[in-house]
Every structure is written in C-alpha cells, then in structure tokens.
Amino acid sequence: MKMREFVGLVIAGTADAVQLGTTVVSLGSDQITIPAQILFSAVVSIVLAAVMGPQKKFLPTFVLEVVPFVNNLPSFTGAAILAIREGRKNQDPEPRG
C-alpha cells in the first residue's frame, strides 16, 4: 500500500468516526451541528482530494454526509477504498519475466 493511500484511509476513517461521534452527541441540537457537519465534510473532501488526488467519488460522499442518518455510514472510508481500488485497476500491469 502506498503512503498516500494509507494516509487517505486514516483521514477517511478518522473523519467517519468524528462524524458518527458528533451525530450521537448532538442529538437535538441540529441548528448548530448541521452547518458544522457540512463544513467538516467539505474540508475532509478537499483534504482527501489533496492527498489521494481528485476523485469523483468524494463529491457524492460530501453530499451523503449531510443527509441525516445516512451520515452515520462510513462513506468517506468507502469512497477512499473505492478510489484506491479504481486507481490500482487503472494502472498498467507490471511486466513479468
């Protein structure tokens, strides 16, 4: 695993854990937490794009993180895994022999 892939997965996993934690803690105070979660999701999407390269998968993830109850899913981690998988699939295979 490349270092940028590892760092991207750590960032994505941490972001999903933080979002889940803030959702559980903030039950009932949506007026404050929804704008904060939108800002947090935007920042995480930008950081992931900077670390892992621009990926189309990070934009829908940002949108999903704003939807109530759907934001509890580990969507940043899933998007990072899909980006790594797609990146490896698109690489030229190494010559053998």
mmCIF file with all atom_site columns, C-alpha atoms in Angstrom:
data_model
loop_
_atom_site.group_PDB
_atom_site.id
_atom_site.type_symbol
_atom_site.label_atom_id
_atom_site.label_alt_id
_atom_site.label_comp_id
_atom_site.label_asym_id
_atom_site.label_entity_id
_atom_site.label_seq_id
_atom_site.pdbx_PDB_ins_code
_atom_site.Cartn_x
_atom_site.Cartn_y
_atom_site.Cartn_z
_atom_site.occupancy
_atom_site.B_iso_or_equiv
_atom_site.pdbx_formal_charge
_atom_site.auth_seq_id
_atom_site.auth_comp_id
_atom_site.auth_asym_id
_atom_site.auth_atom_id
_atom_site.pdbx_PDB_model_num
ATOM 1  C CA . MET A 1 1  ? 0.000   0.000   0.000   1.00 0.00 ? 1  MET A CA 1
ATOM 2  C CA . LYS A 1 2  ? 1.351   3.389   -0.956  1.00 0.00 ? 2  LYS A CA 1
ATOM 3  C CA . MET A 1 3  ? 1.818   6.027   1.728   1.00 0.00 ? 3  MET A CA 1
ATOM 4  C CA . ARG A 1 4  ? -0.772  8.379   0.194   1.00 0.00 ? 4  ARG A CA 1
ATOM 5  C CA . GLU A 1 5  ? -3.320  5.537   0.152   1.00 0.00 ? 5  GLU A CA 1
ATOM 6  C CA . PHE A 1 6  ? -2.610  4.746   3.799   1.00 0.00 ? 6  PHE A CA 1
ATOM 7  C CA . VAL A 1 7  ? -2.844  8.417   4.826   1.00 0.00 ? 7  VAL A CA 1
ATOM 8  C CA . GLY A 1 8  ? -6.083  8.782   2.843   1.00 0.00 ? 8  GLY A CA 1
ATOM 9  C CA . LEU A 1 9  ? -7.614  5.783   4.608   1.00 0.00 ? 9  LEU A CA 1
ATOM 10 C CA . VAL A 1 10 ? -6.565  7.107   8.024   1.00 0.00 ? 10 VAL A CA 1
ATOM 11 C CA . ILE A 1 11 ? -8.066  10.530  7.257   1.00 0.00 ? 11 ILE A CA 1
ATOM 12 C CA . ALA A 1 12 ? -11.279 8.980   5.922   1.00 0.00 ? 12 ALA A CA 1
ATOM 13 C CA . GLY A 1 13 ? -11.649 6.598   8.872   1.00 0.00 ? 13 GLY A CA 1
ATOM 14 C CA . THR A 1 14 ? -10.994 9.364   11.371  1.00 0.00 ? 14 THR A CA 1
ATOM 15 C CA . ALA A 1 15 ? -13.482 11.659  9.636   1.00 0.00 ? 15 ALA A CA 1
ATOM 16 C CA . ASP A 1 16 ? -16.179 8.979   9.698   1.00 0.00 ? 16 ASP A CA 1
ATOM 17 C CA . ALA A 1 17 ? -15.533 8.325   13.392  1.00 0.00 ? 17 ALA A CA 1
ATOM 18 C CA . VAL A 1 18 ? -15.713 12.043  14.201  1.00 0.00 ? 18 VAL A CA 1
ATOM 19 C CA . GLN A 1 19 ? -18.940 12.428  12.224  1.00 0.00 ? 19 GLN A CA 1
ATOM 20 C CA . LEU A 1 20 ? -20.522 9.460   13.980  1.00 0.00 ? 20 LEU A CA 1
ATOM 21 C CA . GLY A 1 21 ? -19.435 10.811  17.351  1.00 0.00 ? 21 GLY A CA 1
ATOM 22 C CA . THR A 1 22 ? -20.806 14.285  16.678  1.00 0.00 ? 22 THR A CA 1
ATOM 23 C CA . THR A 1 23 ? -24.086 12.823  15.463  1.00 0.00 ? 23 THR A CA 1
ATOM 24 C CA . VAL A 1 24 ? -24.521 10.795  18.649  1.00 0.00 ? 24 VAL A CA 1
ATOM 25 C CA . VAL A 1 25 ? -23.509 13.677  20.933  1.00 0.00 ? 25 VAL A CA 1
ATOM 26 C CA . SER A 1 26 ? -25.579 16.327  19.150  1.00 0.00 ? 26 SER A CA 1
ATOM 27 C CA . LEU A 1 27 ? -28.982 14.672  19.167  1.00 0.00 ? 27 LEU A CA 1
ATOM 28 C CA . GLY A 1 28 ? -31.481 17.507  19.418  1.00 0.00 ? 28 GLY A CA 1
ATOM 29 C CA . SER A 1 29 ? -29.188 20.425  18.590  1.00 0.00 ? 29 SER A CA 1
ATOM 30 C CA . ASP A 1 30 ? -29.296 20.286  14.794  1.00 0.00 ? 30 ASP A CA 1
ATOM 31 C CA . GLN A 1 31 ? -29.226 24.061  14.318  1.00 0.00 ? 31 GLN A CA 1
ATOM 32 C CA . ILE A 1 32 ? -25.572 24.148  15.317  1.00 0.00 ? 32 ILE A CA 1
ATOM 33 C CA . THR A 1 33 ? -24.334 20.765  14.198  1.00 0.00 ? 33 THR A CA 1
ATOM 34 C CA . ILE A 1 34 ? -25.693 20.650  10.640  1.00 0.00 ? 34 ILE A CA 1
ATOM 35 C CA . PRO A 1 35 ? -23.670 23.673  9.444   1.00 0.00 ? 35 PRO A CA 1
ATOM 36 C CA . ALA A 1 36 ? -20.637 22.354  11.337  1.00 0.00 ? 36 ALA A CA 1
ATOM 37 C CA . GLN A 1 37 ? -21.017 18.923  9.721   1.00 0.00 ? 37 GLN A CA 1
ATOM 38 C CA . ILE A 1 38 ? -21.361 20.479  6.267   1.00 0.00 ? 38 ILE A CA 1
ATOM 39 C CA . LEU A 1 39 ? -18.187 22.483  6.803   1.00 0.00 ? 39 LEU A CA 1
ATOM 40 C CA . PHE A 1 40 ? -16.376 19.454  8.231   1.00 0.00 ? 40 PHE A CA 1
ATOM 41 C CA . SER A 1 41 ? -17.437 17.272  5.276   1.00 0.00 ? 41 SER A CA 1
ATOM 42 C CA . ALA A 1 42 ? -16.296 19.909  2.786   1.00 0.00 ? 42 ALA A CA 1
ATOM 43 C CA . VAL A 1 43 ? -12.903 20.207  4.470   1.00 0.00 ? 43 VAL A CA 1
ATOM 44 C CA . VAL A 1 44 ? -12.448 16.424  4.615   1.00 0.00 ? 44 VAL A CA 1
ATOM 45 C CA . SER A 1 45 ? -13.378 16.106  0.921   1.00 0.00 ? 45 SER A CA 1
ATOM 46 C CA . ILE A 1 46 ? -10.816 18.756  -0.006  1.00 0.00 ? 46 ILE A CA 1
ATOM 47 C CA . VAL A 1 47 ? -8.111  17.150  2.151   1.00 0.00 ? 47 VAL A CA 1
ATOM 48 C CA . LEU A 1 48 ? -8.808  13.692  0.706   1.00 0.00 ? 48 LEU A CA 1
ATOM 49 C CA . ALA A 1 49 ? -8.656  15.097  -2.824  1.00 0.00 ? 49 ALA A CA 1
ATOM 50 C CA . ALA A 1 50 ? -5.333  16.758  -1.986  1.00 0.00 ? 50 ALA A CA 1
ATOM 51 C CA . VAL A 1 51 ? -3.869  13.573  -0.502  1.00 0.00 ? 51 VAL A CA 1
ATOM 52 C CA . MET A 1 52 ? -5.302  10.946  -2.863  1.00 0.00 ? 52 MET A CA 1
ATOM 53 C CA . GLY A 1 53 ? -5.787  13.035  -5.978  1.00 0.00 ? 53 GLY A CA 1
ATOM 54 C CA . PRO A 1 54 ? -9.044  14.382  -7.350  1.00 0.00 ? 54 PRO A CA 1
ATOM 55 C CA . GLN A 1 55 ? -11.669 11.656  -7.362  1.00 0.00 ? 55 GLN A CA 1
ATOM 56 C CA . LYS A 1 56 ? -15.274 11.858  -8.483  1.00 0.00 ? 56 LYS A CA 1
ATOM 57 C CA . LYS A 1 57 ? -16.224 9.674   -5.534  1.00 0.00 ? 57 LYS A CA 1
ATOM 58 C CA . PHE A 1 58 ? -15.544 12.375  -2.944  1.00 0.00 ? 58 PHE A CA 1
ATOM 59 C CA . LEU A 1 59 ? -18.277 14.747  -4.166  1.00 0.00 ? 59 LEU A CA 1
ATOM 60 C CA . PRO A 1 60 ? -21.227 12.351  -3.621  1.00 0.00 ? 60 PRO A CA 1
ATOM 61 C CA . THR A 1 61 ? -19.656 11.433  -0.289  1.00 0.00 ? 61 THR A CA 1
ATOM 62 C CA . PHE A 1 62 ? -19.760 15.079  0.763   1.00 0.00 ? 62 PHE A CA 1
ATOM 63 C CA . VAL A 1 63 ? -23.456 15.222  -0.158  1.00 0.00 ? 63 VAL A CA 1
ATOM 64 C CA . LEU A 1 64 ? -24.239 11.944  1.655   1.00 0.00 ? 64 LEU A CA 1
ATOM 65 C CA . GLU A 1 65 ? -22.566 13.168  4.845   1.00 0.00 ? 65 GLU A CA 1
ATOM 66 C CA . VAL A 1 66 ? -25.125 15.976  5.096   1.00 0.00 ? 66 VAL A CA 1
ATOM 67 C CA . VAL A 1 67 ? -28.187 13.676  4.911   1.00 0.00 ? 67 VAL A CA 1
ATOM 68 C CA . PRO A 1 68 ? -29.476 12.717  8.374   1.00 0.00 ? 68 PRO A CA 1
ATOM 69 C CA . PHE A 1 69 ? -28.984 9.052   9.347   1.00 0.00 ? 69 PHE A CA 1
ATOM 70 C CA . VAL A 1 70 ? -27.032 8.405   6.118   1.00 0.00 ? 70 VAL A CA 1
ATOM 71 C CA . ASN A 1 71 ? -24.144 10.361  7.605   1.00 0.00 ? 71 ASN A CA 1
ATOM 72 C CA . ASN A 1 72 ? -23.709 7.525   10.116  1.00 0.00 ? 72 ASN A CA 1
ATOM 73 C CA . LEU A 1 73 ? -22.402 5.272   7.354   1.00 0.00 ? 73 LEU A CA 1
ATOM 74 C CA . PRO A 1 74 ? -18.625 5.217   6.802   1.00 0.00 ? 74 PRO A CA 1
ATOM 75 C CA . SER A 1 75 ? -18.946 6.898   3.415   1.00 0.00 ? 75 SER A CA 1
ATOM 76 C CA . PHE A 1 76 ? -15.560 8.667   3.423   1.00 0.00 ? 76 PHE A CA 1
ATOM 77 C CA . THR A 1 77 ? -13.835 5.359   4.148   1.00 0.00 ? 77 THR A CA 1
ATOM 78 C CA . GLY A 1 78 ? -15.850 3.637   1.422   1.00 0.00 ? 78 GLY A CA 1
ATOM 79 C CA . ALA A 1 79 ? -15.005 6.354   -1.092  1.00 0.00 ? 79 ALA A CA 1
ATOM 80 C CA . ALA A 1 80 ? -11.303 6.148   -0.209  1.00 0.00 ? 80 ALA A CA 1
ATOM 81 C CA . ILE A 1 81 ? -11.311 2.357   -0.632  1.00 0.00 ? 81 ILE A CA 1
ATOM 82 C CA . LEU A 1 82 ? -13.083 2.657   -3.985  1.00 0.00 ? 82 LEU A CA 1
ATOM 83 C CA . ALA A 1 83 ? -10.612 5.324   -5.118  1.00 0.00 ? 83 ALA A CA 1
ATOM 84 C CA . ILE A 1 84 ? -7.667  3.094   -4.205  1.00 0.00 ? 84 ILE A CA 1
ATOM 85 C CA . ARG A 1 85 ? -9.244  0.106   -5.905  1.00 0.00 ? 85 ARG A CA 1
ATOM 86 C CA . GLU A 1 86 ? -10.016 2.055   -9.073  1.00 0.00 ? 86 GLU A CA 1
ATOM 87 C CA . GLY A 1 87 ? -6.538  3.575   -9.115  1.00 0.00 ? 87 GLY A CA 1
ATOM 88 C CA . ARG A 1 88 ? -4.934  0.153   -8.912  1.00 0.00 ? 88 ARG A CA 1
ATOM 89 C CA . LYS A 1 89 ? -7.215  -1.223  -11.607 1.00 0.00 ? 89 LYS A CA 1
ATOM 90 C CA . ASN A 1 90 ? -6.318  1.635   -13.971 1.00 0.00 ? 90 ASN A CA 1
ATOM 91 C CA . GLN A 1 91 ? -2.562  1.202   -13.504 1.00 0.00 ? 91 GLN A CA 1
ATOM 92 C CA . ASP A 1 92 ? -0.648  -0.642  -16.154 1.00 0.00 ? 92 ASP A CA 1
ATOM 93 C CA . PRO A 1 93 ? 0.232   -4.119  -15.035 1.00 0.00 ? 93 PRO A CA 1
ATOM 94 C CA . GLU A 1 94 ? 3.888   -4.590  -14.206 1.00 0.00 ? 94 GLU A CA 1
ATOM 95 C CA . PRO A 1 95 ? 5.812   -6.599  -16.796 1.00 0.00 ? 95 PRO A CA 1
ATOM 96 C CA . ARG A 1 96 ? 6.666   -10.116 -15.701 1.00 0.00 ? 96 ARG A CA 1
ATOM 97 C CA . GLY A 1 97 ? 9.657   -12.070 -16.553 1.00 0.00 ? 97 GLY A CA 1
#
